[in-house]
Amino acid sequence: MSNHPQDFLPAQAHDAIEALGDDVWWVPGTMRMNKLMGVSRNMVIVRSGDELTLLNPIRLDAAGEQQLEQLGRVRHLVRLGCFHGCDDAYLKQRYGAEFWCQADSRTYPEPPSDHVLAEDWPLPFPDAQLLVFREVKRPECALLIRRGDGILVTCDSLQHYTNWQRHSLIARLAMPLMGFSRRLLVGPLWLKFQTPADSSVRPDFERLLKLDFDALISAHGAPLMQDAKNQARGAVERAFADKGANR
Ligand SMILES: [Fe+2]
């Protein structure tokens, strides 16, 4: 049984699809939690042949869908973090795409996965590589696009901000108080939610830093298209330097 488009969350405000090169695009979007709180939210689009893979998928408005459909055929939807996914069911229905997520990624139970994301398992396009966070409490992974010097796509683990555009006034005021700043950082709230008692997530970031990448596009903020690995090293050092809580 299929639902009507209006049965799903409507498209939230977003800008036009922007090319980043190497058959990779991003969409600067938003996520509004309530009347006062809204933050940036991004989607990455990867083309392989005529097939499109949407990473951190978001529903686009009619003009955005038209632009998307001109790029190729939407074939795969990939949920990289368990705190995202409110548009996955809509996109699966609209495009008949195959949905990928980690086992137990159930914050948004719909749609059920067609493929489980796991390291060393098949991925939606050939020049992709997956890193699964192993030390965290809830599913999270990152996907490396092995094109050029490497583009790492994260969800909430690493986030890069250059400004607070697409954030509501309340978010702009609150985020610096919660540990967010305008640079590449380990998501401070994410790290709190994800760190088990008496344990550390740092080993996952040490494995991430062994990947070959120079660009990073997170589900929040803005793409960082150069020097991302170097800046990621700094972000990890800062996150775990003096934090008893994070170790
Ligand atoms: Fe997020």
PDB file of N, CA and C in Angstrom, residues 102-203:
ATOM      1  N   GLN A 102      22.283   0.976   8.759  1.00  0.00           N
ATOM      2  CA  GLN A 102      22.864  -0.014   9.654  1.00  0.00           C
ATOM      3  C   GLN A 102      21.756  -0.791  10.364  1.00  0.00           C
ATOM      4  N   ALA A 103      22.108  -1.966  10.830  1.00  0.00           N
ATOM      5  CA  ALA A 103      21.161  -2.744  11.631  1.00  0.00           C
ATOM      6  C   ALA A 103      20.814  -1.929  12.871  1.00  0.00           C
ATOM      7  N   ASP A 104      19.609  -2.011  13.333  1.00  0.00           N
ATOM      8  CA  ASP A 104      19.149  -1.328  14.547  1.00  0.00           C
ATOM      9  C   ASP A 104      19.100   0.188  14.432  1.00  0.00           C
ATOM     10  N   SER A 105      19.072   0.738  13.237  1.00  0.00           N
ATOM     11  CA  SER A 105      18.899   2.183  13.069  1.00  0.00           C
ATOM     12  C   SER A 105      17.401   2.460  13.083  1.00  0.00           C
ATOM     13  N   ARG A 106      16.856   2.606  14.274  1.00  0.00           N
ATOM     14  CA  ARG A 106      15.403   2.553  14.412  1.00  0.00           C
ATOM     15  C   ARG A 106      14.767   3.829  14.963  1.00  0.00           C
ATOM     16  N   THR A 107      15.524   4.932  15.025  1.00  0.00           N
ATOM     17  CA  THR A 107      14.868   6.181  15.431  1.00  0.00           C
ATOM     18  C   THR A 107      13.710   6.459  14.486  1.00  0.00           C
ATOM     19  N   TYR A 108      13.965   6.232  13.211  1.00  0.00           N
ATOM     20  CA  TYR A 108      12.906   6.282  12.193  1.00  0.00           C
ATOM     21  C   TYR A 108      12.756   4.859  11.664  1.00  0.00           C
ATOM     22  N   PRO A 109      11.727   4.148  12.111  1.00  0.00           N
ATOM     23  CA  PRO A 109      11.627   2.728  11.735  1.00  0.00           C
ATOM     24  C   PRO A 109      11.263   2.491  10.274  1.00  0.00           C
ATOM     25  N   GLU A 110      10.738   3.521   9.618  1.00  0.00           N
ATOM     26  CA  GLU A 110      10.380   3.365   8.199  1.00  0.00           C
ATOM     27  C   GLU A 110      11.375   4.103   7.323  1.00  0.00           C
ATOM     28  N   PRO A 111      11.714   3.578   6.175  1.00  0.00           N
ATOM     29  CA  PRO A 111      11.296   2.274   5.664  1.00  0.00           C
ATOM     30  C   PRO A 111      12.215   1.179   6.213  1.00  0.00           C
ATOM     31  N   PRO A 112      11.800  -0.072   6.135  1.00  0.00           N
ATOM     32  CA  PRO A 112      12.741  -1.141   6.482  1.00  0.00           C
ATOM     33  C   PRO A 112      13.904  -1.146   5.490  1.00  0.00           C
ATOM     34  N   SER A 113      15.057  -1.604   5.926  1.00  0.00           N
ATOM     35  CA  SER A 113      16.218  -1.547   5.033  1.00  0.00           C
ATOM     36  C   SER A 113      16.141  -2.632   3.963  1.00  0.00           C
ATOM     37  N   ASP A 114      16.607  -2.260   2.774  1.00  0.00           N
ATOM     38  CA  ASP A 114      16.799  -3.251   1.708  1.00  0.00           C
ATOM     39  C   ASP A 114      18.198  -3.845   1.792  1.00  0.00           C
ATOM     40  N   HIS A 115      19.128  -3.031   2.334  1.00  0.00           N
ATOM     41  CA  HIS A 115      20.522  -3.473   2.466  1.00  0.00           C
ATOM     42  C   HIS A 115      21.041  -2.986   3.812  1.00  0.00           C
ATOM     43  N   VAL A 116      21.812  -3.834   4.468  1.00  0.00           N
ATOM     44  CA  VAL A 116      22.438  -3.423   5.724  1.00  0.00           C
ATOM     45  C   VAL A 116      23.817  -2.845   5.412  1.00  0.00           C
ATOM     46  N   LEU A 117      24.092  -1.682   6.012  1.00  0.00           N
ATOM     47  CA  LEU A 117      25.406  -1.069   5.848  1.00  0.00           C
ATOM     48  C   LEU A 117      26.377  -1.698   6.837  1.00  0.00           C
ATOM     49  N   ALA A 118      27.454  -2.242   6.331  1.00  0.00           N
ATOM     50  CA  ALA A 118      28.475  -2.825   7.196  1.00  0.00           C
ATOM     51  C   ALA A 118      29.799  -2.779   6.454  1.00  0.00           C
ATOM     52  N   GLU A 119      30.878  -2.676   7.216  1.00  0.00           N
ATOM     53  CA  GLU A 119      32.204  -2.628   6.597  1.00  0.00           C
ATOM     54  C   GLU A 119      32.447  -3.940   5.851  1.00  0.00           C
ATOM     55  N   ASP A 120      33.110  -3.841   4.719  1.00  0.00           N
ATOM     56  CA  ASP A 120      33.456  -4.997   3.881  1.00  0.00           C
ATOM     57  C   ASP A 120      32.236  -5.646   3.220  1.00  0.00           C
ATOM     58  N   TRP A 121      31.092  -5.007   3.316  1.00  0.00           N
ATOM     59  CA  TRP A 121      29.929  -5.497   2.577  1.00  0.00           C
ATOM     60  C   TRP A 121      29.746  -4.619   1.341  1.00  0.00           C
ATOM     61  N   PRO A 122      28.970  -5.081   0.376  1.00  0.00           N
ATOM     62  CA  PRO A 122      28.730  -4.260  -0.826  1.00  0.00           C
ATOM     63  C   PRO A 122      28.125  -2.905  -0.469  1.00  0.00           C
ATOM     64  N   LEU A 123      28.457  -1.914  -1.272  1.00  0.00           N
ATOM     65  CA  LEU A 123      27.948  -0.549  -1.080  1.00  0.00           C
ATOM     66  C   LEU A 123      27.255  -0.093  -2.366  1.00  0.00           C
ATOM     67  N   PRO A 124      26.521   1.010  -2.315  1.00  0.00           N
ATOM     68  CA  PRO A 124      25.692   1.368  -3.481  1.00  0.00           C
ATOM     69  C   PRO A 124      26.456   1.777  -4.728  1.00  0.00           C
ATOM     70  N   PHE A 125      27.699   2.189  -4.596  1.00  0.00           N
ATOM     71  CA  PHE A 125      28.453   2.515  -5.816  1.00  0.00           C
ATOM     72  C   PHE A 125      29.902   2.061  -5.626  1.00  0.00           C
ATOM     73  N   PRO A 126      30.624   1.832  -6.736  1.00  0.00           N
ATOM     74  CA  PRO A 126      31.885   1.100  -6.639  1.00  0.00           C
ATOM     75  C   PRO A 126      33.006   1.808  -5.857  1.00  0.00           C
ATOM     76  N   ASP A 127      33.152   3.123  -6.023  1.00  0.00           N
ATOM     77  CA  ASP A 127      34.293   3.778  -5.371  1.00  0.00           C
ATOM     78  C   ASP A 127      33.881   4.349  -4.009  1.00  0.00           C
ATOM     79  N   ALA A 128      33.219   3.518  -3.231  1.00  0.00           N
ATOM     80  CA  ALA A 128      32.781   3.910  -1.887  1.00  0.00           C
ATOM     81  C   ALA A 128      33.442   2.995  -0.865  1.00  0.00           C
ATOM     82  N   GLN A 129      33.651   3.541   0.315  1.00  0.00           N
ATOM     83  CA  GLN A 129      34.207   2.763   1.425  1.00  0.00           C
ATOM     84  C   GLN A 129      33.496   3.205   2.695  1.00  0.00           C
ATOM     85  N   LEU A 130      33.186   2.250   3.564  1.00  0.00           N
ATOM     86  CA  LEU A 130      32.399   2.570   4.756  1.00  0.00           C
ATOM     87  C   LEU A 130      33.233   2.438   6.020  1.00  0.00           C
ATOM     88  N   LEU A 131      33.045   3.373   6.926  1.00  0.00           N
ATOM     89  CA  LEU A 131      33.603   3.249   8.273  1.00  0.00           C
ATOM     90  C   LEU A 131      32.436   3.233   9.254  1.00  0.00           C
ATOM     91  N   VAL A 132      32.350   2.168  10.025  1.00  0.00           N
ATOM     92  CA  VAL A 132      31.291   2.040  11.023  1.00  0.00           C
ATOM     93  C   VAL A 132      31.864   2.382  12.391  1.00  0.00           C
ATOM     94  N   PHE A 133      31.196   3.250  13.122  1.00  0.00           N
ATOM     95  CA  PHE A 133      31.595   3.532  14.499  1.00  0.00           C
ATOM     96  C   PHE A 133      31.225   2.314  15.352  1.00  0.00           C
ATOM     97  N   ARG A 134      32.208   1.801  16.066  1.00  0.00           N
ATOM     98  CA  ARG A 134      31.988   0.561  16.825  1.00  0.00           C
ATOM     99  C   ARG A 134      31.777   0.812  18.314  1.00  0.00           C
ATOM    100  N   GLU A 135      32.268   1.947  18.796  1.00  0.00           N
ATOM    101  CA  GLU A 135      32.270   2.196  20.243  1.00  0.00           C
ATOM    102  C   GLU A 135      31.032   2.958  20.704  1.00  0.00           C
ATOM    103  N   VAL A 136      30.178   3.333  19.777  1.00  0.00           N
ATOM    104  CA  VAL A 136      29.053   4.212  20.106  1.00  0.00           C
ATOM    105  C   VAL A 136      27.836   3.429  20.592  1.00  0.00           C
ATOM    106  N   LYS A 137      26.896   4.150  21.192  1.00  0.00           N
ATOM    107  CA  LYS A 137      25.703   3.502  21.722  1.00  0.00           C
ATOM    108  C   LYS A 137      24.636   3.262  20.654  1.00  0.00           C
ATOM    109  N   ARG A 138      24.667   4.087  19.612  1.00  0.00           N
ATOM    110  CA  ARG A 138      23.635   3.967  18.572  1.00  0.00           C
ATOM    111  C   ARG A 138      24.305   4.035  17.190  1.00  0.00           C
ATOM    112  N   PRO A 139      23.647   3.482  16.178  1.00  0.00           N
ATOM    113  CA  PRO A 139      24.314   3.353  14.873  1.00  0.00           C
ATOM    114  C   PRO A 139      24.775   4.681  14.269  1.00  0.00           C
ATOM    115  N   GLU A 140      25.995   4.675  13.784  1.00  0.00           N
ATOM    116  CA  GLU A 140      26.568   5.832  13.081  1.00  0.00           C
ATOM    117  C   GLU A 140      27.684   5.303  12.186  1.00  0.00           C
ATOM    118  N   CYS A 141      27.773   5.858  10.988  1.00  0.00           N
ATOM    119  CA  CYS A 141      28.884   5.481  10.119  1.00  0.00           C
ATOM    120  C   CYS A 141      29.276   6.693   9.278  1.00  0.00           C
ATOM    121  N   ALA A 142      30.314   6.537   8.489  1.00  0.00           N
ATOM    122  CA  ALA A 142      30.762   7.586   7.574  1.00  0.00           C
ATOM    123  C   ALA A 142      31.128   6.901   6.272  1.00  0.00           C
ATOM    124  N   LEU A 143      30.926   7.592   5.171  1.00  0.00           N
ATOM    125  CA  LEU A 143      31.186   6.976   3.873  1.00  0.00           C
ATOM    126  C   LEU A 143      32.220   7.790   3.113  1.00  0.00           C
ATOM    127  N   LEU A 144      33.266   7.111   2.685  1.00  0.00           N
ATOM    128  CA  LEU A 144      34.325   7.749   1.906  1.00  0.00           C
ATOM    129  C   LEU A 144      34.047   7.563   0.414  1.00  0.00           C
ATOM    130  N   ILE A 145      34.005   8.695  -0.304  1.00  0.00           N
ATOM    131  CA  ILE A 145      33.915   8.648  -1.767  1.00  0.00           C
ATOM    132  C   ILE A 145      35.351   8.722  -2.275  1.00  0.00           C
ATOM    133  N   ARG A 146      35.817   7.642  -2.857  1.00  0.00           N
ATOM    134  CA  ARG A 146      37.229   7.596  -3.265  1.00  0.00           C
ATOM    135  C   ARG A 146      37.387   8.207  -4.650  1.00  0.00           C
ATOM    136  N   ARG A 147      37.200   9.491  -4.713  1.00  0.00           N
ATOM    137  CA  ARG A 147      37.387  10.259  -5.939  1.00  0.00           C
ATOM    138  C   ARG A 147      38.295  11.430  -5.605  1.00  0.00           C
ATOM    139  N   GLY A 148      39.148  11.812  -6.545  1.00  0.00           N
ATOM    140  CA  GLY A 148      40.088  12.891  -6.265  1.00  0.00           C
ATOM    141  C   GLY A 148      40.935  12.536  -5.055  1.00  0.00           C
ATOM    142  N   ASP A 149      41.063  13.456  -4.126  1.00  0.00           N
ATOM    143  CA  ASP A 149      41.840  13.205  -2.905  1.00  0.00           C
ATOM    144  C   ASP A 149      40.979  12.602  -1.794  1.00  0.00           C
ATOM    145  N   GLY A 150      39.739  12.248  -2.128  1.00  0.00           N
ATOM    146  CA  GLY A 150      38.864  11.594  -1.154  1.00  0.00           C
ATOM    147  C   GLY A 150      37.903  12.575  -0.505  1.00  0.00           C
ATOM    148  N   ILE A 151      36.626  12.208  -0.515  1.00  0.00           N
ATOM    149  CA  ILE A 151      35.588  13.033   0.116  1.00  0.00           C
ATOM    150  C   ILE A 151      34.912  12.175   1.180  1.00  0.00           C
ATOM    151  N   LEU A 152      35.044  12.566   2.419  1.00  0.00           N
ATOM    152  CA  LEU A 152      34.414  11.817   3.503  1.00  0.00           C
ATOM    153  C   LEU A 152      33.056  12.451   3.813  1.00  0.00           C
ATOM    154  N   VAL A 153      32.020  11.619   3.796  1.00  0.00           N
ATOM    155  CA  VAL A 153      30.675  12.110   4.126  1.00  0.00           C
ATOM    156  C   VAL A 153      30.293  11.567   5.500  1.00  0.00           C
ATOM    157  N   THR A 154      30.029  12.468   6.419  1.00  0.00           N
ATOM    158  CA  THR A 154      29.653  12.084   7.778  1.00  0.00           C
ATOM    159  C   THR A 154      28.198  12.487   8.017  1.00  0.00           C
ATOM    160  N   CYS A 155      27.658  12.001   9.120  1.00  0.00           N
ATOM    161  CA  CYS A 155      26.335  12.479   9.523  1.00  0.00           C
ATOM    162  C   CYS A 155      26.536  13.470  10.670  1.00  0.00           C
ATOM    163  N   ASP A 156      26.536  12.969  11.903  1.00  0.00           N
ATOM    164  CA  ASP A 156      26.674  13.868  13.059  1.00  0.00           C
ATOM    165  C   ASP A 156      28.045  13.787  13.729  1.00  0.00           C
ATOM    166  N   SER A 157      28.845  12.798  13.388  1.00  0.00           N
ATOM    167  CA  SER A 157      30.098  12.564  14.129  1.00  0.00           C
ATOM    168  C   SER A 157      31.046  13.754  13.992  1.00  0.00           C
ATOM    169  N   LEU A 158      31.308  14.166  12.773  1.00  0.00           N
ATOM    170  CA  LEU A 158      32.113  15.369  12.508  1.00  0.00           C
ATOM    171  C   LEU A 158      31.214  16.359  11.783  1.00  0.00           C
ATOM    172  N   GLN A 159      31.203  17.580  12.239  1.00  0.00           N
ATOM    173  CA  GLN A 159      30.359  18.624  11.657  1.00  0.00           C
ATOM    174  C   GLN A 159      31.220  19.851  11.376  1.00  0.00           C
ATOM    175  N   HIS A 160      30.960  20.513  10.248  1.00  0.00           N
ATOM    176  CA  HIS A 160      31.782  21.665   9.863  1.00  0.00           C
ATOM    177  C   HIS A 160      30.910  22.900   9.651  1.00  0.00           C
ATOM    178  N   TYR A 161      31.195  23.909  10.434  1.00  0.00           N
ATOM    179  CA  TYR A 161      30.427  25.158  10.346  1.00  0.00           C
ATOM    180  C   TYR A 161      31.339  26.315   9.953  1.00  0.00           C
ATOM    181  N   THR A 162      30.841  27.128   9.044  1.00  0.00           N
ATOM    182  CA  THR A 162      31.538  28.377   8.720  1.00  0.00           C
ATOM    183  C   THR A 162      30.714  29.574   9.179  1.00  0.00           C
ATOM    184  N   ASN A 163      29.439  29.354   9.363  1.00  0.00           N
ATOM    185  CA  ASN A 163      28.536  30.415   9.835  1.00  0.00           C
ATOM    186  C   ASN A 163      27.290  29.725  10.390  1.00  0.00           C
ATOM    187  N   TRP A 164      26.350  30.515  10.847  1.00  0.00           N
ATOM    188  CA  TRP A 164      25.114  29.935  11.398  1.00  0.00           C
ATOM    189  C   TRP A 164      23.936  30.146  10.452  1.00  0.00           C
ATOM    190  N   GLN A 165      24.229  30.304   9.153  1.00  0.00           N
ATOM    191  CA  GLN A 165      23.132  30.416   8.185  1.00  0.00           C
ATOM    192  C   GLN A 165      22.295  29.143   8.227  1.00  0.00           C
ATOM    193  N   ARG A 166      21.022  29.290   7.954  1.00  0.00           N
ATOM    194  CA  ARG A 166      20.048  28.193   7.969  1.00  0.00           C
ATOM    195  C   ARG A 166      19.763  27.707   9.393  1.00  0.00           C
ATOM    196  N   HIS A 167      20.235  28.468  10.398  1.00  0.00           N
ATOM    197  CA  HIS A 167      19.903  28.146  11.788  1.00  0.00           C
ATOM    198  C   HIS A 167      18.964  29.223  12.325  1.00  0.00           C
ATOM    199  N   SER A 168      17.989  28.807  13.119  1.00  0.00           N
ATOM    200  CA  SER A 168      17.060  29.779  13.688  1.00  0.00           C
ATOM    201  C   SER A 168      17.782  30.647  14.724  1.00  0.00           C
ATOM    202  N   LEU A 169      17.138  31.736  15.083  1.00  0.00           N
ATOM    203  CA  LEU A 169      17.762  32.656  16.043  1.00  0.00           C
ATOM    204  C   LEU A 169      18.100  31.943  17.351  1.00  0.00           C
ATOM    205  N   ILE A 170      17.170  31.149  17.831  1.00  0.00           N
ATOM    206  CA  ILE A 170      17.408  30.434  19.093  1.00  0.00           C
ATOM    207  C   ILE A 170      18.597  29.486  18.952  1.00  0.00           C
ATOM    208  N   ALA A 171      18.667  28.798  17.811  1.00  0.00           N
ATOM    209  CA  ALA A 171      19.789  27.883  17.583  1.00  0.00           C
ATOM    210  C   ALA A 171      21.105  28.658  17.540  1.00  0.00           C
ATOM    211  N   ARG A 172      21.089  29.811  16.891  1.00  0.00           N
ATOM    212  CA  ARG A 172      22.320  30.618  16.810  1.00  0.00           C
ATOM    213  C   ARG A 172      22.807  31.022  18.189  1.00  0.00           C
ATOM    214  N   LEU A 173      21.860  31.300  19.074  1.00  0.00           N
ATOM    215  CA  LEU A 173      22.234  31.700  20.436  1.00  0.00           C
ATOM    216  C   LEU A 173      22.666  30.487  21.263  1.00  0.00           C
ATOM    217  N   ALA A 174      21.963  29.376  21.055  1.00  0.00           N
ATOM    218  CA  ALA A 174      22.196  28.216  21.928  1.00  0.00           C
ATOM    219  C   ALA A 174      23.423  27.406  21.528  1.00  0.00           C
ATOM    220  N   MET A 175      23.707  27.318  20.258  1.00  0.00           N
ATOM    221  CA  MET A 175      24.740  26.380  19.824  1.00  0.00           C
ATOM    222  C   MET A 175      26.124  26.676  20.392  1.00  0.00           C
ATOM    223  N   PRO A 176      26.568  27.933  20.411  1.00  0.00           N
ATOM    224  CA  PRO A 176      27.880  28.178  21.018  1.00  0.00           C
ATOM    225  C   PRO A 176      27.921  27.761  22.492  1.00  0.00           C
ATOM    226  N   LEU A 177      26.792  27.902  23.184  1.00  0.00           N
ATOM    227  CA  LEU A 177      26.748  27.513  24.599  1.00  0.00           C
ATOM    228  C   LEU A 177      26.827  25.997  24.756  1.00  0.00           C
ATOM    229  N   MET A 178      26.461  25.271  23.717  1.00  0.00           N
ATOM    230  CA  MET A 178      26.476  23.803  23.791  1.00  0.00           C
ATOM    231  C   MET A 178      27.779  23.223  23.235  1.00  0.00           C
ATOM    232  N   GLY A 179      28.723  24.095  22.904  1.00  0.00           N
ATOM    233  CA  GLY A 179      30.029  23.600  22.461  1.00  0.00           C
ATOM    234  C   GLY A 179      30.256  23.639  20.962  1.00  0.00           C
ATOM    235  N   PHE A 180      29.292  24.175  20.212  1.00  0.00           N
ATOM    236  CA  PHE A 180      29.479  24.293  18.761  1.00  0.00           C
ATOM    237  C   PHE A 180      30.294  25.545  18.450  1.00  0.00           C
ATOM    238  N   SER A 181      31.114  25.463  17.421  1.00  0.00           N
ATOM    239  CA  SER A 181      31.861  26.642  16.983  1.00  0.00           C
ATOM    240  C   SER A 181      32.027  26.572  15.474  1.00  0.00           C
ATOM    241  N   ARG A 182      32.519  27.670  14.901  1.00  0.00           N
ATOM    242  CA  ARG A 182      32.568  27.748  13.446  1.00  0.00           C
ATOM    243  C   ARG A 182      33.874  27.157  12.923  1.00  0.00           C
ATOM    244  N   ARG A 183      33.923  25.858  12.902  1.00  0.00           N
ATOM    245  CA  ARG A 183      35.061  25.113  12.386  1.00  0.00           C
ATOM    246  C   ARG A 183      34.654  23.638  12.319  1.00  0.00           C
ATOM    247  N   LEU A 184      35.600  22.789  11.990  1.00  0.00           N
ATOM    248  CA  LEU A 184      35.313  21.354  11.993  1.00  0.00           C
ATOM    249  C   LEU A 184      35.373  20.858  13.432  1.00  0.00           C
ATOM    250  N   LEU A 185      34.365  20.128  13.856  1.00  0.00           N
ATOM    251  CA  LEU A 185      34.339  19.651  15.240  1.00  0.00           C
ATOM    252  C   LEU A 185      33.632  18.300  15.349  1.00  0.00           C
ATOM    253  N   VAL A 186      33.984  17.580  16.396  1.00  0.00           N
ATOM    254  CA  VAL A 186      33.211  16.388  16.755  1.00  0.00           C
ATOM    255  C   VAL A 186      31.903  16.904  17.336  1.00  0.00           C
ATOM    256  N   GLY A 187      30.784  16.448  16.812  1.00  0.00           N
ATOM    257  CA  GLY A 187      29.474  16.944  17.259  1.00  0.00           C
ATOM    258  C   GLY A 187      29.355  16.822  18.774  1.00  0.00           C
ATOM    259  N   PRO A 188      29.272  17.927  19.499  1.00  0.00           N
ATOM    260  CA  PRO A 188      29.318  17.843  20.964  1.00  0.00           C
ATOM    261  C   PRO A 188      28.121  17.117  21.580  1.00  0.00           C
ATOM    262  N   LEU A 189      26.927  17.368  21.090  1.00  0.00           N
ATOM    263  CA  LEU A 189      25.760  16.662  21.636  1.00  0.00           C
ATOM    264  C   LEU A 189      25.789  15.192  21.228  1.00  0.00           C
ATOM    265  N   TRP A 190      26.154  14.979  19.987  1.00  0.00           N
ATOM    266  CA  TRP A 190      26.261  13.607  19.476  1.00  0.00           C
ATOM    267  C   TRP A 190      27.229  12.807  20.350  1.00  0.00           C
ATOM    268  N   LEU A 191      28.374  13.410  20.676  1.00  0.00           N
ATOM    269  CA  LEU A 191      29.380  12.685  21.466  1.00  0.00           C
ATOM    270  C   LEU A 191      28.846  12.342  22.854  1.00  0.00           C
ATOM    271  N   LYS A 192      28.104  13.270  23.423  1.00  0.00           N
ATOM    272  CA  LYS A 192      27.498  12.993  24.739  1.00  0.00           C
ATOM    273  C   LYS A 192      26.509  11.831  24.660  1.00  0.00           C
ATOM    274  N   PHE A 193      25.635  11.883  23.665  1.00  0.00           N
ATOM    275  CA  PHE A 193      24.623  10.825  23.514  1.00  0.00           C
ATOM    276  C   PHE A 193      25.253   9.466  23.177  1.00  0.00           C
ATOM    277  N   GLN A 194      26.367   9.520  22.489  1.00  0.00           N
ATOM    278  CA  GLN A 194      26.924   8.292  21.917  1.00  0.00           C
ATOM    279  C   GLN A 194      27.980   7.608  22.775  1.00  0.00           C
ATOM    280  N   THR A 195      28.506   8.314  23.782  1.00  0.00           N
ATOM    281  CA  THR A 195      29.614   7.739  24.555  1.00  0.00           C
ATOM    282  C   THR A 195      29.072   6.865  25.690  1.00  0.00           C
ATOM    283  N   PRO A 196      29.413   5.576  25.690  1.00  0.00           N
ATOM    284  CA  PRO A 196      28.951   4.708  26.772  1.00  0.00           C
ATOM    285  C   PRO A 196      29.674   5.070  28.077  1.00  0.00           C
ATOM    286  N   ALA A 197      29.061   4.738  29.205  1.00  0.00           N
ATOM    287  CA  ALA A 197      29.715   4.964  30.497  1.00  0.00           C
ATOM    288  C   ALA A 197      31.023   4.180  30.532  1.00  0.00           C
ATOM    289  N   ASP A 198      32.046   4.777  31.098  1.00  0.00           N
ATOM    290  CA  ASP A 198      33.350   4.110  31.270  1.00  0.00           C
ATOM    291  C   ASP A 198      33.960   3.646  29.958  1.00  0.00           C
ATOM    292  N   SER A 199      33.711   4.395  28.899  1.00  0.00           N
ATOM    293  CA  SER A 199      34.277   3.992  27.616  1.00  0.00           C
ATOM    294  C   SER A 199      34.574   5.245  26.796  1.00  0.00           C
ATOM    295  N   SER A 200      35.129   5.080  25.624  1.00  0.00           N
ATOM    296  CA  SER A 200      35.468   6.220  24.780  1.00  0.00           C
ATOM    297  C   SER A 200      35.194   5.890  23.323  1.00  0.00           C
ATOM    298  N   VAL A 201      34.832   6.920  22.569  1.00  0.00           N
ATOM    299  CA  VAL A 201      34.590   6.773  21.143  1.00  0.00           C
ATOM    300  C   VAL A 201      35.863   7.082  20.356  1.00  0.00           C
ATOM    301  N   ARG A 202      36.884   7.517  21.068  1.00  0.00           N
ATOM    302  CA  ARG A 202      38.106   7.949  20.381  1.00  0.00           C
ATOM    303  C   ARG A 202      38.686   6.910  19.418  1.00  0.00           C
ATOM    304  N   PRO A 203      38.703   5.614  19.779  1.00  0.00           N
ATOM    305  CA  PRO A 203      39.277   4.642  18.821  1.00  0.00           C
ATOM    306  C   PRO A 203      38.607   4.687  17.447  1.00  0.00           C
TER     307      PRO A 203
END
